[in-house]
Amino acid sequence: MATATDTTQRDKDLQDLIQRVEALEGSVAQDKLCLGVMKGDLDYTMAAFIIGLGAAAYDMEVDMFFTFWATAALRDPKKRAKKGFLDKMFGWMLPKGTGKLPLSKMQMGGIGPKMIRSVMKMHNAQSLEELIEQAAEMGIRIHVCTMSMDVMGIKKEELIDYPHMDFVGVGTFVDMFSNAKQCWFM
Amino acid sequence: MATATDTTQRDKDLQDLIQRVEALEGSVAQDKLCLGVMKGDLDYTMAAFIIGLGAAAYDMEVDMFFTFWATAALRDPKKRAKKGFLDKMFGWMLPKGTGKLPLSKMQMGGIGPKMIRSVMKMHNAQSLEELIEQAAEMGIRIHVCTMSMDVMGIKKEELIDYPHMDFVGVGTFVDMFSNAKQCWFM
Amino acid sequence: MATATDTTQRDKDLQDLIQRVEALEGSVAQDKLCLGVMKGDLDYTMAAFIIGLGAAAYDMEVDMFFTFWATAALRDPKKRAKKGFLDKMFGWMLPKGTGKLPLSKMQMGGIGPKMIRSVMKMHNAQSLEELIEQAAEMGIRIHVCTMSMDVMGIKKEELIDYPHMDFVGVGTFVDMFSNAKQCWFM
């Protein structure tokens, strides 16, 4: 029969174990995918949304962090923003929205992206614009890197209307990916 | 001495803890590396196999998902497939197998890849073709993205013979990486 | 009241659970970020250090693995190393240190990197050289891939002075990332 000593030891073991399990629960990755989108080419941006939507369909939470060149992909060609000279210059050089994104390969003076787009349409694959629309419906969050916007002279008022968009620094991104199940930089 | 109440409470605590540990065991990452291979250049494809083989040597399970441009790297130059006009056109523009892969840098009209290959040989590093052979021996799985094959007009019958190859959609890839220890997109 | 049988069973359950928790503790990812740096362009190398520093500020351990093209970014333009003909030739073609790194986009014959650098300065963002200095202070480790050094003919004596630098093979890298919370290849 259990003596008082045994019982006390067993209680201590159990309490100790509860604490260890709590620590584990705190450090285990959440069911979340975090995508750092930097390149901003048509093919890479589409890949990011296709994978993000795939993950969202499996009930993963999806956070996308748009930084460097990829911020230009979020520009709305119909919107305008007041800019200084240098920002204007960058603005001319960077693609004005998804419709102008180059391919990372086979660009061929602009023929490549048109070819890929028409072939994808033929195969009933969604266009980048449709993917972004669906991402909005699925609740995928887009976080835009404020430092990149500063450097490239991109203003909030020239970006697309997207329901789950905010503007964050690198610290927020670190916080985001540190407990995600997977995070890629693409 | 333990009273009936104490014992019941202790039992409840233990049962509760068992359930929490089970939940943790279900969500912890498996000893698996998952590589999304998209770029398909000689250097990036070699990097993917070198790292995959390194992980396999440490007893990690390795899954490679070949998508977009990288699918062309799996073509066997000796094989032929019946294709429509557009698929044929893509076929001409995409590299026909590992032997034709460009470098992501220092391509220099085809001299770069030859230089890298000969220098690697000099240093007794394995060629891409040898790496693929070894990957087959080590049981590394290659999953080819069916959507990419459709878009680029690449047919199963023109791909290399690889013992652990199958053809999957993005959903299977999501499933694959969601419980992997690490997953990269390169 | 607890019978001897109950107590024995409860002890067994508890011991069993302790073992399962130990196994979980062993397999859970450590608070560590692992960055595989391969591309070695100015923008990608800066991104790697910015994110590494962000993670270090959140008390994550940070390991950077420099491989392929990125090893050239670690060269010190003031240092010289004795080399054979082929290594010399590679040496001429590869950028000699951070000051010569191209951009992955908008290179424009060397104007792009100068523009980005001056705009970043204007916005009080740190230069790549300052980022590396700060990484040294924060204890970020740089591991240089020995195979890449061999292939590109890069010698230890021509690399920058960095307090936490060592020279490792792919096995060490696998070991490093297998228990990291996140690992990217960029």
Tab-separated table of C-alpha atoms in Angstrom, chain C residues 8-96:
chain	number	residue	atom	x	y	z
C	8	THR	CA	1.603	0.213	-9.306
C	9	GLN	CA	-0.354	0.970	-12.481
C	10	ARG	CA	-0.264	4.701	-11.757
C	11	ASP	CA	3.506	4.527	-11.213
C	12	LYS	CA	3.944	2.723	-14.505
C	13	ASP	CA	1.800	5.315	-16.309
C	14	LEU	CA	3.808	8.142	-14.795
C	15	GLN	CA	7.171	6.590	-15.684
C	16	ASP	CA	5.959	5.918	-19.206
C	17	LEU	CA	4.828	9.521	-19.535
C	18	ILE	CA	8.171	10.867	-18.259
C	19	GLN	CA	9.908	8.943	-21.046
C	20	ARG	CA	7.542	10.308	-23.682
C	21	VAL	CA	8.082	13.865	-22.466
C	22	GLU	CA	11.846	13.348	-22.566
C	23	ALA	CA	11.592	12.146	-26.158
C	24	LEU	CA	9.531	15.222	-27.037
C	25	GLU	CA	12.013	17.539	-25.350
C	26	GLY	CA	14.785	15.977	-27.404
C	27	SER	CA	13.008	16.444	-30.712
C	28	VAL	CA	11.544	19.912	-30.247
C	29	ALA	CA	13.226	22.647	-32.277
C	30	GLN	CA	15.652	24.949	-30.518
C	31	ASP	CA	15.245	28.707	-30.559
C	32	LYS	CA	17.671	28.990	-33.432
C	33	LEU	CA	17.587	30.445	-36.939
C	34	CYS	CA	19.776	28.938	-39.610
C	35	LEU	CA	20.361	30.806	-42.862
C	36	GLY	CA	21.839	29.160	-45.929
C	37	VAL	CA	23.250	32.043	-47.960
C	38	MET	CA	23.982	31.027	-51.548
C	39	LYS	CA	23.063	33.739	-54.036
C	40	GLY	CA	25.461	36.339	-52.665
C	41	ASP	CA	23.937	39.376	-54.389
C	42	LEU	CA	23.907	42.676	-52.513
C	43	ASP	CA	20.152	42.604	-51.887
C	44	TYR	CA	19.997	38.958	-50.801
C	45	THR	CA	23.067	39.201	-48.577
C	46	MET	CA	21.658	42.319	-46.917
C	47	ALA	CA	18.305	40.574	-46.441
C	48	ALA	CA	20.076	37.654	-44.760
C	49	PHE	CA	21.898	39.922	-42.286
C	50	ILE	CA	18.848	42.108	-41.601
C	51	ILE	CA	16.750	39.053	-40.749
C	52	GLY	CA	19.603	37.431	-38.826
C	53	LEU	CA	20.030	40.577	-36.738
C	54	GLY	CA	16.278	40.819	-36.202
C	55	ALA	CA	16.239	37.243	-34.916
C	56	ALA	CA	19.308	37.839	-32.706
C	57	ALA	CA	17.553	40.865	-31.199
C	58	TYR	CA	14.763	38.451	-30.202
C	59	ASP	CA	17.352	36.252	-28.485
C	60	MET	CA	17.377	33.581	-31.160
C	61	GLU	CA	20.732	31.948	-31.883
C	62	VAL	CA	21.711	32.636	-35.480
C	63	ASP	CA	23.908	30.485	-37.730
C	64	MET	CA	24.719	31.569	-41.269
C	65	PHE	CA	26.113	29.078	-43.776
C	66	PHE	CA	27.842	30.786	-46.701
C	67	THR	CA	28.022	28.610	-49.780
C	68	PHE	CA	28.523	28.861	-53.568
C	69	TRP	CA	28.486	32.478	-54.841
C	70	ALA	CA	28.001	33.968	-51.399
C	71	THR	CA	31.493	32.924	-50.267
C	72	ALA	CA	32.904	35.614	-52.576
C	73	ALA	CA	31.009	38.254	-50.580
C	74	LEU	CA	33.239	37.441	-47.603
C	75	ARG	CA	36.465	38.321	-49.425
C	76	ASP	CA	38.458	41.243	-48.077
C	77	PRO	CA	39.576	43.444	-51.008
C	78	LYS	CA	42.742	44.430	-49.089
C	79	LYS	CA	43.906	40.845	-48.591
C	80	ARG	CA	45.706	38.687	-51.079
C	81	ALA	CA	46.254	34.914	-51.298
C	82	LYS	CA	48.651	32.811	-53.351
C	83	LYS	CA	46.692	30.930	-55.997
C	84	GLY	CA	47.101	28.659	-58.994
C	85	PHE	CA	46.003	29.742	-62.474
C	86	LEU	CA	42.424	28.433	-62.395
C	87	ASP	CA	41.765	29.766	-58.895
C	88	LYS	CA	43.109	33.141	-60.001
C	89	MET	CA	40.769	33.158	-62.977
C	90	PHE	CA	37.767	32.447	-60.756
C	91	GLY	CA	39.046	35.092	-58.407
C	92	TRP	CA	38.919	37.692	-61.172
C	93	MET	CA	35.396	36.795	-62.164
C	94	LEU	CA	33.894	36.671	-58.679
C	95	PRO	CA	33.146	39.879	-56.757
C	96	LYS	CA	35.978	40.844	-54.422
